[in-house]
Amino acid sequence: MSDPHPVLARQTEALELFGRRVHAIHDDQWEAATPCTAWSVRDLVRHLVSEQAWVPALVRDGATVDAVGDSLDGDLLGPDPVAAWEAVADASRAAFAEPGALDRTVHLSFGDLRADDYCAQLVTDLTVHTWDLSRAIGADEQLPEDLLSFAVREVTPHAAELERSGLFASPEEPPPGADVQTRLLCLVGRRP
């Protein structure tokens, strides 16, 4: 069996890492603050569950955002947020792993994108939000070097656009000699 496509390997790693953090959330931590200033732990997990829930329709089915409509609106966490995460993570992984899936075109709200690029965006978001969740719940904040390097390569060309989107704080200048995790966090406006 051949090695998986590099983006699929990073996707699996990012989904599993975030999933371990979700499993580590204590009952009294769901309303805790996160580095995403407007989001609690529950809001952060809800965001990632929602993001992954779109993958089967967009990647496997070739649906447009308009065709999906409001079917994924609302609180997808339900009474068991951990189970909700596991279900969407499994479905996302399966959709991207289908033969030819990474070569498909995905129809997003801002335009069409190759599925491998869409997967890379999701991996980067998972990586950054794993750090956010780790900080919020007091888990180990050090992320794997391969995921960090992947995310830095993805974010660097788009750092200015991220700030203009209003979804990210202004990038910070990393200190001299900063490691790859600090560089990534500074690029996306985090204060490590």
Coordinates of C-alpha atoms in Angstrom, one line a residue:
M1 CA 0.0 0.0 0.0
S2 CA 1.4 3.4 -0.9
D3 CA 1.9 6.2 1.5
P4 CA -1.1 8.6 1.9
H5 CA -1.0 12.0 0.2
P6 CA 1.0 14.4 2.5
V7 CA -2.1 16.6 3.1
L8 CA -4.1 13.5 4.2
A9 CA -1.4 12.5 6.6
R10 CA -1.5 16.0 8.1
Q11 CA -5.3 15.9 8.2
T12 CA -5.3 12.7 10.1
E13 CA -2.7 14.0 12.5
A14 CA -4.6 17.3 13.0
L15 CA -8.0 15.6 13.5
E16 CA -6.6 13.1 16.0
L17 CA -4.7 15.8 17.9
F18 CA -7.7 18.1 18.2
G19 CA -9.8 15.1 19.1
R20 CA -7.5 14.2 22.0
R21 CA -7.9 17.8 23.3
V22 CA -11.7 17.5 23.0
H23 CA -11.7 14.3 25.0
A24 CA -9.6 16.1 27.7
I25 CA -12.2 18.8 28.3
H26 CA -13.6 18.6 31.8
D27 CA -17.3 19.2 32.4
D28 CA -16.5 22.5 34.1
Q29 CA -14.4 23.8 31.2
W30 CA -16.9 24.1 28.4
E31 CA -17.7 27.7 29.2
A32 CA -14.0 28.7 29.8
A33 CA -12.4 31.5 27.8
T34 CA -10.1 30.8 24.9
P35 CA -7.5 32.8 23.1
C36 CA -10.3 33.4 20.5
T37 CA -11.6 36.3 22.6
A38 CA -15.3 36.0 21.6
W39 CA -15.4 32.2 22.0
S40 CA -15.7 29.9 24.9
V41 CA -14.4 26.3 24.8
R42 CA -17.8 25.2 23.6
D43 CA -17.9 27.9 20.9
L44 CA -14.4 26.8 19.7
V45 CA -15.4 23.1 19.5
R46 CA -18.7 24.1 17.8
H47 CA -16.7 26.0 15.2
L48 CA -14.5 23.0 14.4
V49 CA -17.5 20.6 14.4
S50 CA -19.3 22.9 12.0
E51 CA -16.3 23.3 9.7
Q52 CA -15.7 19.5 9.5
A53 CA -19.5 18.8 9.0
W54 CA -19.4 20.6 5.6
V55 CA -16.7 18.3 4.2
P56 CA -18.8 15.4 3.0
A57 CA -21.3 17.6 1.2
L58 CA -18.7 19.8 -0.4
V59 CA -16.0 17.2 -1.2
R60 CA -17.8 13.9 -1.6
D61 CA -21.1 15.2 -3.0
G62 CA -19.8 18.2 -4.9
A63 CA -22.5 20.4 -3.4
T64 CA -22.4 24.1 -3.4
V65 CA -22.8 26.2 -0.2
D66 CA -26.3 27.3 -1.5
A67 CA -27.3 23.7 -2.0
V68 CA -26.4 22.8 1.5
G69 CA -28.3 25.8 2.6
D70 CA -29.1 26.0 6.3
S71 CA -29.0 22.3 6.9
L72 CA -25.8 22.7 9.0
D73 CA -26.8 25.8 10.9
G74 CA -27.3 25.8 14.6
D75 CA -25.6 24.0 17.4
L76 CA -24.3 20.7 15.9
L77 CA -22.8 19.7 19.3
G78 CA -26.0 18.5 20.8
P79 CA -26.0 16.8 24.2
D80 CA -22.7 15.0 23.6
P81 CA -20.1 17.3 22.1
V82 CA -17.3 14.7 22.1
A83 CA -19.5 12.2 20.1
A84 CA -20.4 15.1 17.7
W85 CA -16.7 15.8 17.2
E86 CA -15.9 12.1 16.6
A87 CA -18.7 11.7 14.0
V88 CA -17.7 14.8 11.9
A89 CA -14.0 14.0 12.1
D90 CA -14.6 10.5 10.9
A91 CA -16.9 11.7 8.1
S92 CA -14.4 14.4 7.0
R93 CA -11.5 12.0 7.0
A94 CA -13.5 9.5 4.9
A95 CA -14.6 12.1 2.4
F96 CA -11.1 13.4 1.7
A97 CA -9.7 9.8 1.6
E98 CA -12.0 8.7 -1.3
P99 CA -10.1 7.9 -4.5
G100 CA -9.7 11.2 -6.5
A101 CA -11.2 13.3 -3.8
L102 CA -8.2 15.7 -3.5
D103 CA -8.4 16.4 -7.3
R104 CA -12.0 17.6 -7.1
T105 CA -13.2 21.2 -7.1
V106 CA -14.9 22.4 -4.0
H107 CA -17.5 25.2 -4.3
L108 CA -17.0 27.5 -1.2
S109 CA -18.7 30.7 -0.3
F110 CA -15.7 32.8 -1.7
G111 CA -15.3 30.7 -4.9
D112 CA -14.0 27.4 -6.2
L113 CA -11.0 25.8 -4.7
R114 CA -9.2 22.5 -5.3
A115 CA -10.1 19.9 -2.6
D116 CA -6.4 19.4 -1.6
D117 CA -6.1 23.2 -0.9
Y118 CA -9.4 23.1 1.0
C119 CA -8.1 20.2 3.1
A120 CA -4.8 22.2 3.7
Q121 CA -6.9 25.1 5.0
L122 CA -8.8 22.9 7.4
V123 CA -5.6 21.3 8.7
T124 CA -4.2 24.8 9.4
D125 CA -7.3 25.8 11.2
L126 CA -7.3 22.6 13.2
T127 CA -3.6 23.2 14.1
V128 CA -4.1 26.7 15.3
H129 CA -7.3 25.9 17.2
T130 CA -5.7 22.9 18.9
W131 CA -3.3 25.4 20.5
D132 CA -6.3 27.6 21.4
L133 CA -8.1 24.7 23.0
S134 CA -4.9 23.5 24.8
R135 CA -4.4 26.9 26.3
A136 CA -8.0 27.1 27.4
I137 CA -8.1 23.8 29.2
G138 CA -4.6 23.7 30.5
A139 CA -3.4 20.9 28.2
D140 CA 0.1 20.6 26.6
E141 CA 0.4 23.5 24.2
Q142 CA 3.4 22.2 22.3
L143 CA 2.2 21.0 18.9
P144 CA 4.0 18.6 16.5
E145 CA 6.7 20.1 14.4
D146 CA 5.4 18.7 11.1
L147 CA 1.9 20.2 11.6
L148 CA 3.4 23.5 12.6
S149 CA 5.7 23.7 9.6
F150 CA 2.8 22.7 7.3
A151 CA 0.6 25.4 8.8
V152 CA 3.3 28.1 8.6
R153 CA 3.7 27.3 4.9
E154 CA -0.1 27.6 4.4
V155 CA -0.5 30.8 6.4
T156 CA 2.5 32.8 5.4
P157 CA 1.3 33.8 1.9
H158 CA -2.1 34.8 3.2
A159 CA -1.3 36.5 6.6
A160 CA -2.4 40.0 5.5
E161 CA -5.7 38.6 4.0
L162 CA -6.5 36.8 7.3
E163 CA -6.3 40.0 9.2
R164 CA -8.5 41.8 6.6
S165 CA -11.1 39.1 6.9
G166 CA -11.9 40.2 10.5
L167 CA -11.6 36.6 11.7
F168 CA -8.0 37.0 13.0
A169 CA -6.2 39.6 15.1
S170 CA -3.3 41.5 13.6
P171 CA -0.2 39.5 13.1
E172 CA 2.5 40.0 15.7
E173 CA 6.2 40.2 14.9
P174 CA 7.8 37.0 16.3
P175 CA 10.8 37.5 18.5
P176 CA 14.2 36.9 17.0
G177 CA 15.0 33.2 16.8
A178 CA 11.4 32.2 17.4
D179 CA 10.5 28.6 17.0
V180 CA 8.0 27.5 14.3
Q181 CA 5.1 27.3 16.8
T182 CA 5.7 30.9 17.9
R183 CA 6.0 32.0 14.3
L184 CA 2.7 30.4 13.4
L185 CA 0.9 31.8 16.4
C186 CA 2.2 35.3 15.7
L187 CA 1.2 35.1 12.1
V188 CA -2.4 34.4 13.1
G189 CA -2.5 37.1 15.8
R190 CA -2.1 34.9 18.8
R191 CA -0.1 36.1 21.8
P192 CA 1.9 32.9 22.7

